[in-house]
Short mmCIF file of C-alpha atoms and ligand atoms in Angstrom, two decimals:
data_model
loop_
_atom_site.label_atom_id
_atom_site.label_comp_id
_atom_site.label_asym_id
_atom_site.label_seq_id
_atom_site.Cartn_x
_atom_site.Cartn_y
_atom_site.Cartn_z
CA MET A 766 -15.21 -7.75 9.27
CA LEU A 767 -12.34 -10.08 7.62
CA MET A 768 -11.42 -8.62 4.01
CA ARG A 769 -8.56 -9.38 1.34
CA GLY A 770 -7.90 -6.72 0.06
CA GLY A 771 -5.84 -6.80 -2.33
CA THR A 772 -2.57 -8.87 -1.93
CA SER A 773 -3.40 -8.13 1.63
CA LYS A 774 -5.87 -8.86 3.78
CA GLY A 775 -7.37 -7.04 7.46
CA SER A 776 -9.65 -6.63 10.01
CA TYR A 777 -12.16 -4.06 8.92
CA PHE A 778 -13.93 -2.06 11.25
CA VAL A 779 -16.58 0.97 11.41
CA ALA A 780 -15.49 3.86 13.26
CA ASP A 781 -17.89 4.27 15.91
CA ASP A 782 -17.71 0.50 17.42
CA LEU A 783 -14.08 1.34 18.88
CA PRO A 784 -12.76 3.61 21.01
CA ASP A 785 -12.58 7.56 20.76
CA ASP A 786 -8.90 7.41 22.75
CA PRO A 787 -6.24 6.24 20.10
CA ALA A 788 -4.52 4.53 22.78
CA ALA A 789 -7.45 2.83 24.16
CA ARG A 790 -8.15 1.59 20.41
CA ASP A 791 -5.10 0.44 19.64
CA ASP A 792 -4.51 -1.53 22.95
CA LEU A 793 -7.96 -3.39 21.41
CA LEU A 794 -6.59 -4.36 18.47
CA MET A 795 -2.92 -5.35 19.01
CA ARG A 796 -5.46 -7.76 21.21
CA VAL A 797 -7.37 -8.47 18.98
CA MET A 798 -5.18 -8.78 16.65
CA GLY A 799 -3.27 -10.59 18.18
CA THR A 800 0.59 -8.54 18.73
CA PRO A 801 3.31 -8.52 19.29
CA ASP A 802 4.19 -12.43 19.00
CA ALA A 803 5.48 -13.93 16.12
CA ARG A 804 2.40 -16.12 15.21
CA GLN A 805 0.32 -13.92 16.56
CA ILE A 806 -1.77 -16.68 17.51
CA ASP A 807 -3.93 -15.67 19.95
CA GLY A 808 -5.14 -13.67 17.59
CA LEU A 809 -7.07 -12.54 13.90
CA GLY A 810 -3.60 -11.45 13.09
CA GLY A 811 -1.85 -13.49 10.66
CA ALA A 812 1.51 -13.34 11.38
CA HIS A 813 3.31 -11.07 8.79
CA PRO A 814 3.20 -7.44 8.33
CA LEU A 815 0.74 -7.47 4.91
CA THR A 816 -1.89 -9.61 7.30
CA SER A 817 -1.34 -8.03 10.33
CA LYS A 818 -3.12 -4.54 9.55
CA VAL A 819 -7.13 -2.74 10.37
CA ALA A 820 -8.60 -0.59 8.38
CA ILE A 821 -11.13 2.00 9.38
CA VAL A 822 -14.02 3.41 7.45
CA GLY A 823 -16.46 5.80 8.68
CA ARG A 824 -19.61 8.86 6.21
CA SER A 825 -17.81 11.38 5.87
CA ALA A 826 -18.56 15.13 7.26
CA ARG A 827 -16.41 16.35 4.20
CA ARG A 828 -17.86 18.00 2.00
CA GLY A 829 -18.25 15.96 -1.98
CA VAL A 830 -16.00 13.41 -0.18
CA ASP A 831 -18.26 10.04 0.88
CA LEU A 832 -16.12 7.89 3.66
CA ASP A 833 -12.81 8.88 5.12
CA TYR A 834 -11.21 5.46 5.97
CA LEU A 835 -8.01 5.54 8.81
CA PHE A 836 -5.23 2.52 7.56
CA LEU A 837 -3.62 1.37 10.40
CA GLN A 838 -0.27 -0.70 10.74
CA LEU A 839 0.36 -3.23 13.64
CA GLY A 840 3.19 -5.02 14.38
CA VAL A 841 3.75 -8.79 14.21
CA GLU A 842 6.32 -9.74 16.89
CA ARG A 843 6.11 -6.02 17.92
CA PRO A 844 3.78 -4.14 20.13
CA THR A 845 3.22 -1.41 17.20
CA VAL A 846 -0.57 0.85 15.96
CA SER A 847 1.55 2.79 13.10
CA ASP A 848 -1.04 5.77 10.69
CA ARG A 849 2.70 7.23 9.32
CA GLN A 850 1.71 5.09 6.38
CA ASN A 851 -1.12 4.31 3.80
CA CYS A 852 -2.68 0.91 2.14
CA GLY A 853 -3.94 0.84 -1.01
CA ASN A 854 -4.20 -2.65 -1.45
CA LEU A 855 -7.01 -2.17 1.45
CA LEU A 856 -8.79 0.64 0.36
CA ALA A 857 -9.60 -1.90 -2.54
CA GLY A 858 -12.49 -3.49 0.07
CA VAL A 859 -13.19 -0.16 2.24
CA GLY A 860 -15.74 0.91 -1.13
CA PRO A 861 -18.01 -3.17 -0.75
CA PHE A 862 -16.64 -2.83 3.55
CA ALA A 863 -18.11 0.44 3.39
CA LEU A 864 -21.94 -0.47 0.74
CA GLU A 865 -22.24 -4.39 3.18
CA ARG A 866 -22.70 -2.02 7.05
CA GLY A 867 -24.16 0.63 4.98
CA LEU A 868 -22.43 3.45 5.77
CA LEU A 869 -23.26 4.62 2.28
CA ASP A 870 -26.85 4.46 0.65
CA PRO A 871 -28.89 1.54 -1.07
CA MET A 872 -27.95 0.98 -4.93
CA PRO A 873 -30.63 0.35 -7.34
CA GLY A 874 -31.11 -3.19 -7.80
CA ASP A 875 -30.05 -2.55 -11.10
CA ALA A 876 -26.65 -0.83 -10.19
CA TYR A 877 -23.75 -2.30 -11.55
CA ALA A 878 -20.81 -0.58 -10.30
CA ALA A 879 -20.83 2.20 -7.01
CA SER A 880 -18.02 4.87 -6.69
CA VAL A 881 -16.96 6.67 -4.03
CA ARG A 882 -14.85 8.85 -3.44
CA VAL A 883 -12.61 7.69 0.16
CA HIS A 884 -10.17 10.55 2.23
CA MET A 885 -7.19 8.62 3.56
CA VAL A 886 -7.18 9.73 6.82
CA ASN A 887 -2.89 8.56 6.44
CA THR A 888 -1.96 11.13 3.89
CA ASP A 889 -5.46 13.48 3.58
CA SER A 890 -5.54 12.81 0.04
CA VAL A 891 -8.43 11.49 -1.67
CA ALA A 892 -9.25 7.67 -3.81
CA VAL A 893 -11.67 7.34 -6.44
CA ALA A 894 -12.74 4.02 -5.63
CA THR A 895 -15.00 1.92 -8.67
CA PHE A 896 -16.48 -1.20 -7.33
CA PRO A 897 -19.52 -4.39 -9.41
CA ILE A 898 -22.68 -4.41 -7.63
CA LEU A 899 -25.34 -6.67 -8.07
CA ASP A 900 -28.62 -7.29 -6.51
CA GLY A 901 -27.70 -3.67 -4.54
CA ALA A 902 -24.25 -5.82 -3.00
CA PRO A 903 -20.89 -6.04 -2.76
CA ASP A 904 -19.87 -8.29 -6.10
CA TYR A 905 -17.04 -10.12 -5.15
CA ALA A 906 -16.69 -11.72 -7.14
CA GLY A 907 -17.47 -10.08 -10.27
CA LEU A 908 -20.41 -12.33 -11.28
CA GLY A 909 -23.30 -9.40 -13.08
CA ASP A 910 -22.98 -9.08 -16.67
CA LEU A 911 -21.68 -6.04 -16.74
CA ALA A 912 -18.26 -6.62 -14.30
CA GLU A 913 -15.36 -7.52 -15.44
CA ARG A 914 -12.88 -10.69 -13.95
CA THR A 915 -9.23 -10.05 -13.28
CA SER A 916 -7.45 -11.24 -11.69
CA ILE A 917 -4.28 -9.69 -10.16
CA ASP A 918 -0.46 -11.45 -9.49
CA GLY A 919 -0.15 -12.84 -5.52
CA VAL A 920 -4.11 -13.83 -5.56
CA PRO A 921 -5.74 -16.77 -6.86
CA GLY A 922 -8.07 -17.35 -9.02
CA THR A 923 -10.33 -13.71 -10.82
CA ALA A 924 -13.35 -11.83 -8.97
CA GLY A 925 -14.13 -8.50 -9.82
CA ALA A 926 -12.13 -5.71 -10.61
CA ILE A 927 -11.86 -2.35 -8.83
CA THR A 928 -10.36 0.61 -10.05
CA LEU A 929 -8.59 3.31 -7.98
CA ASP A 930 -7.87 6.54 -9.31
CA PHE A 931 -5.41 8.75 -6.62
CA GLU A 932 -6.23 12.24 -6.54
CA ASP A 933 -3.66 14.77 -4.79
CA VAL A 934 -1.31 11.56 -3.65
CA ALA A 935 1.99 13.36 -4.07
CA GLY A 936 4.39 14.24 -0.81
CA GLY A 937 0.88 12.87 0.95
CA SER A 938 3.27 11.77 3.92
CA CYS A 939 6.62 13.33 3.35
CA GLY A 940 5.58 17.31 2.02
CA ALA A 941 6.85 16.94 -1.35
CA LEU A 942 6.54 14.40 -4.42
CA LEU A 943 10.34 14.54 -4.19
CA PRO A 944 11.23 15.03 0.17
CA THR A 945 14.98 16.76 -0.54
CA GLY A 946 14.29 18.56 -3.85
CA ARG A 947 16.34 15.93 -6.00
CA VAL A 948 15.25 13.10 -7.94
CA LEU A 949 18.74 12.02 -7.16
CA ASP A 950 20.90 11.98 -3.56
CA VAL A 951 24.17 9.72 -2.40
CA ILE A 952 23.44 7.42 1.04
CA ASP A 953 26.74 5.40 2.15
CA ASP A 954 27.74 5.77 -1.63
CA VAL A 955 24.42 4.33 -2.81
CA GLU A 956 22.10 6.59 -5.75
CA VAL A 957 19.13 6.54 -4.27
CA THR A 958 15.84 8.07 -5.20
CA MET A 959 14.29 9.07 -2.02
CA ILE A 960 10.21 9.55 -3.57
CA ASP A 961 6.38 10.42 -1.96
CA THR A 962 3.27 9.39 -3.95
CA GLY A 963 0.87 7.98 -1.88
CA MET A 964 3.94 6.14 0.31
CA PRO A 965 7.37 7.42 1.26
CA VAL A 966 10.27 5.01 -0.91
CA VAL A 967 14.03 4.83 -0.90
CA VAL A 968 14.65 3.55 -4.54
CA MET A 969 17.74 2.23 -5.32
CA ARG A 970 19.33 -0.32 -7.36
CA ALA A 971 19.74 -3.75 -7.10
CA ALA A 972 23.05 -4.28 -8.27
CA ASP A 973 23.81 -0.97 -6.08
CA LEU A 974 23.31 -3.51 -2.90
CA GLY A 975 25.62 -6.58 -4.34
CA VAL A 976 22.67 -8.10 -5.65
CA VAL A 977 21.24 -9.60 -8.87
CA GLY A 978 17.01 -8.07 -7.34
CA ASP A 979 14.85 -11.26 -8.47
CA GLU A 980 16.28 -13.26 -5.36
CA ALA A 981 13.52 -14.64 -4.10
CA PRO A 982 11.81 -12.70 -0.91
CA ALA A 983 13.25 -15.35 1.39
CA GLU A 984 16.91 -15.35 0.55
CA LEU A 985 16.79 -11.68 0.48
CA GLU A 986 15.93 -11.84 4.15
CA ALA A 987 18.28 -13.99 4.37
CA ASP A 988 20.95 -11.43 4.46
CA ASP A 989 21.88 -10.00 7.74
CA ASP A 990 24.83 -8.31 4.86
CA LEU A 991 22.15 -6.64 3.10
CA ARG A 992 19.73 -6.49 5.29
CA ARG A 993 22.09 -3.66 7.71
CA ARG A 994 22.92 -1.68 4.83
CA LEU A 995 19.20 -1.12 3.98
CA GLU A 996 18.49 0.00 7.57
CA SER A 997 20.99 2.11 7.81
CA ILE A 998 20.34 4.11 4.72
CA ARG A 999 16.60 3.78 5.91
CA LEU A 1000 17.03 4.46 9.40
CA GLN A 1001 19.03 8.07 6.93
CA ALA A 1002 16.58 8.22 4.66
CA GLY A 1003 13.85 9.10 7.49
CA PRO A 1004 14.93 12.45 8.46
CA LEU A 1005 15.69 13.54 4.80
CA MET A 1006 12.63 13.16 3.21
CA ASN A 1007 11.16 14.83 6.63
CA LEU A 1008 9.85 11.99 8.60
CA GLY A 1009 11.69 12.44 11.30
CA ASP A 1010 13.52 9.76 13.49
CA VAL A 1011 11.95 6.37 11.84
CA THR A 1012 13.71 3.09 13.48
CA ASP A 1013 10.00 2.03 14.30
CA ALA A 1014 8.07 3.65 12.03
CA SER A 1015 6.56 0.79 8.66
CA VAL A 1016 8.01 3.56 5.81
CA PRO A 1017 10.15 4.72 4.64
CA LYS A 1018 10.13 1.49 2.10
CA LEU A 1019 13.09 0.61 0.21
CA CYS A 1020 13.05 -0.68 -3.71
CA LEU A 1021 15.55 -2.26 -5.53
CA VAL A 1022 14.84 -1.43 -9.02
CA SER A 1023 17.05 -4.24 -11.76
CA PRO A 1024 16.55 -4.21 -15.69
CA PRO A 1025 12.90 -6.59 -16.08
CA LYS A 1026 13.25 -10.28 -16.75
CA GLY A 1027 10.41 -10.47 -18.33
CA ALA A 1028 8.04 -8.13 -20.12
CA GLY A 1029 8.41 -5.83 -17.87
CA GLN A 1030 9.95 -2.43 -17.81
CA LEU A 1031 11.36 -3.04 -14.21
CA THR A 1032 11.28 -5.50 -11.56
CA THR A 1033 11.40 -4.40 -8.26
CA ARG A 1034 11.68 -6.07 -4.25
CA THR A 1035 10.21 -3.61 -2.46
CA PHE A 1036 11.32 -4.00 1.96
CA ILE A 1037 8.31 -3.17 4.20
CA PRO A 1038 11.18 -2.00 5.36
CA HIS A 1039 11.88 -4.75 7.29
CA ARG A 1040 10.47 -8.17 5.16
CA CYS A 1041 10.51 -8.27 1.52
CA HIS A 1042 7.08 -8.24 0.23
CA GLU A 1043 5.53 -11.27 -1.27
CA ALA A 1044 4.50 -8.83 -4.47
CA ILE A 1045 4.83 -5.09 -4.37
CA GLY A 1046 1.66 -1.74 -2.18
CA VAL A 1047 0.04 -0.32 -4.59
CA LEU A 1048 1.23 3.23 -3.53
CA GLY A 1049 4.49 1.68 -2.80
CA ALA A 1050 4.12 0.95 -6.91
CA VAL A 1051 3.24 4.21 -7.78
CA SER A 1052 6.03 5.44 -6.04
CA VAL A 1053 8.18 3.37 -7.63
CA ALA A 1054 6.49 4.13 -11.38
CA THR A 1055 7.17 7.87 -10.66
CA ALA A 1056 11.04 7.59 -9.61
CA ALA A 1057 11.46 5.79 -13.24
CA LEU A 1058 9.32 8.47 -15.73
CA LEU A 1059 12.42 10.87 -13.90
CA PRO A 1060 15.06 11.36 -15.63
CA GLY A 1061 18.69 11.00 -13.95
CA SER A 1062 16.88 8.71 -11.39
CA PRO A 1063 18.27 4.94 -10.54
CA ALA A 1064 15.05 3.50 -12.03
CA ALA A 1065 14.62 5.14 -14.69
CA ASP A 1066 18.47 3.87 -15.85
CA ILE A 1067 17.89 1.40 -15.62
CA ALA A 1068 13.33 0.78 -17.09
CA ASP A 1069 12.32 -0.34 -19.94
CA LEU A 1070 10.13 2.17 -21.20
CA GLY A 1071 8.11 0.57 -23.49
CA ASP A 1072 5.68 3.36 -26.30
CA ASP A 1073 3.14 3.79 -22.70
CA ALA A 1074 5.53 6.08 -20.72
CA THR A 1075 1.62 5.67 -18.52
CA ARG A 1076 1.51 2.31 -18.54
CA LEU A 1077 4.51 0.74 -16.49
CA VAL A 1078 4.79 -2.78 -15.39
CA LEU A 1079 6.53 -3.76 -12.58
CA GLU A 1080 7.49 -7.08 -12.31
CA HIS A 1081 7.43 -8.54 -8.17
CA PRO A 1082 8.16 -11.89 -6.41
CA THR A 1083 4.64 -13.84 -7.94
CA GLY A 1084 4.14 -11.14 -11.29
CA SER A 1085 3.64 -8.38 -11.92
CA PHE A 1086 1.69 -5.10 -10.72
CA THR A 1087 0.41 -2.67 -13.34
CA THR A 1088 0.50 1.55 -12.80
CA SER A 1089 -1.59 4.19 -15.76
CA ILE A 1090 -0.07 7.33 -14.17
CA ALA A 1091 0.70 11.05 -15.67
CA VAL A 1092 3.60 12.53 -14.27
CA GLU A 1093 4.50 15.48 -16.52
CA VAL A 1094 7.89 17.90 -16.18
CA GLY A 1095 7.74 21.56 -16.37
CA GLU A 1096 10.03 23.80 -17.67
CA HIS A 1097 11.31 24.25 -14.56
CA GLY A 1098 12.17 21.46 -14.05
CA ALA A 1099 8.80 20.69 -12.00
CA ILE A 1100 7.69 17.67 -11.78
CA GLU A 1101 3.80 17.09 -11.20
CA VAL A 1102 2.15 13.20 -10.75
CA ARG A 1103 -1.13 14.51 -13.08
CA ARG A 1104 -2.58 11.20 -11.99
CA ALA A 1105 -2.96 8.00 -10.54
CA GLY A 1106 -4.46 4.30 -11.00
CA ILE A 1107 -4.33 0.84 -10.95
CA VAL A 1108 -6.89 -2.60 -10.62
CA ARG A 1109 -7.16 -4.25 -7.22
CA THR A 1110 -10.23 -7.03 -6.91
CA ALA A 1111 -11.12 -7.73 -2.58
CA ARG A 1112 -13.44 -10.01 -0.92
CA LYS A 1113 -15.93 -10.49 2.02
CA LEU A 1114 -14.21 -13.47 4.15
CA MET A 1115 -15.20 -14.05 7.34
CA ASP A 1116 -18.06 -10.88 8.56
CA GLY A 1117 -19.18 -11.76 13.35
CA THR A 1118 -17.93 -10.97 16.61
CA ALA A 1119 -14.38 -10.80 17.19
CA PHE A 1120 -12.78 -11.92 20.95
CA PRO A 1121 -10.35 -9.73 22.34
CA ARG A 1122 -7.30 -11.13 24.15
CA ARG A 1123 -8.19 -9.60 28.22
O1 LIG B 2644 1.55 0.90 -1.31
C1 LIG B 2644 2.58 -3.39 2.08
C2 LIG B 2644 0.62 -3.92 1.44
C3 LIG B 2644 1.71 -2.42 1.48
C4 LIG B 2644 1.06 -1.01 1.39
C5 LIG B 2644 3.29 -2.33 2.32
C6 LIG B 2644 -0.30 -0.75 0.02
C7 LIG B 2644 0.74 0.84 -0.62
O2 LIG B 2644 0.81 -4.40 -0.06
O3 LIG B 2644 -0.93 0.82 -0.85
O4 LIG B 2644 -0.24 -1.46 0.04
O5 LIG B 2644 3.74 -1.22 1.78
O6 LIG B 2644 3.15 -2.48 3.52
O7 LIG B 2644 -0.88 -3.97 1.52
#
């Protein structure tokens, strides 16, 4: 099934329909998506990392968990399939997809919402996804009487709101919220925060890289000097973040922050890690928002925090993204992320048979 999940798009598969052997699975998926090819012309991929994504969903054997969700990022031009990052955007489609495929118990006819506990295999953490139901099926458009219709920046129109609440995401990839144990590090003379609240991100001031921070993604991508400096920082950050050699990895992401230009708390431009995101990733946003709440970080330095420090609005190239997180700094400086929640929408685009390239 082809679905839009948040501001991304991907192919969703039932785990049992794919080969068990990861190498055979990855080979099949590349042939389905048209990887490697800049245009992915011979497959279902959309020629951008945000549309070259796969979600693999199955019933979970874990107690207290309904579904297992494995996310795979497929390269576009390069023949890569990576499970080293999560995707909170595709997560929005996981519950509805599972209901469509009979991986969840049928919903009573009068149900108006379903809550599922999803084990995010990539980071071994749990998210609770709540999505609207109408006549026992996913209510993508939010047409039910009790459904809330919402719009998310980066996606035209409105749809039924899907809430995602993340539990225990901190350190899922790096082993700790702050893998170096510090809020502030310096790489190539640039002050950075290396952080992981479900997505490893290097957060730094746009001004320290010689840009304003509100440029269009295409303009930033065309800046060869900026890209070279960012890649140098990323390659050094990898081992420091316990990610090892990240030459071929899609993490860590790189986020350039600057003072808000509109009504938000912080302006962001995120490299994922080579293309500049047209918006911002879900868990990427949670990581950046967490950094903005940590005194002494470059993000906190310039964030314009309002009265409600648990609700942060991050501005991005196509609008803004609201995060709701609660961070507690203990007596000895131990930082704990108590809660992280966001709202997305998702939509079934096509359901059918894919014909992989031979
Ligand atoms: O950070 C893009 C996206 C993502 C990942 C990326 C995401 C997340 O927008 O949780 O959603 O950072 O590669 O889909």
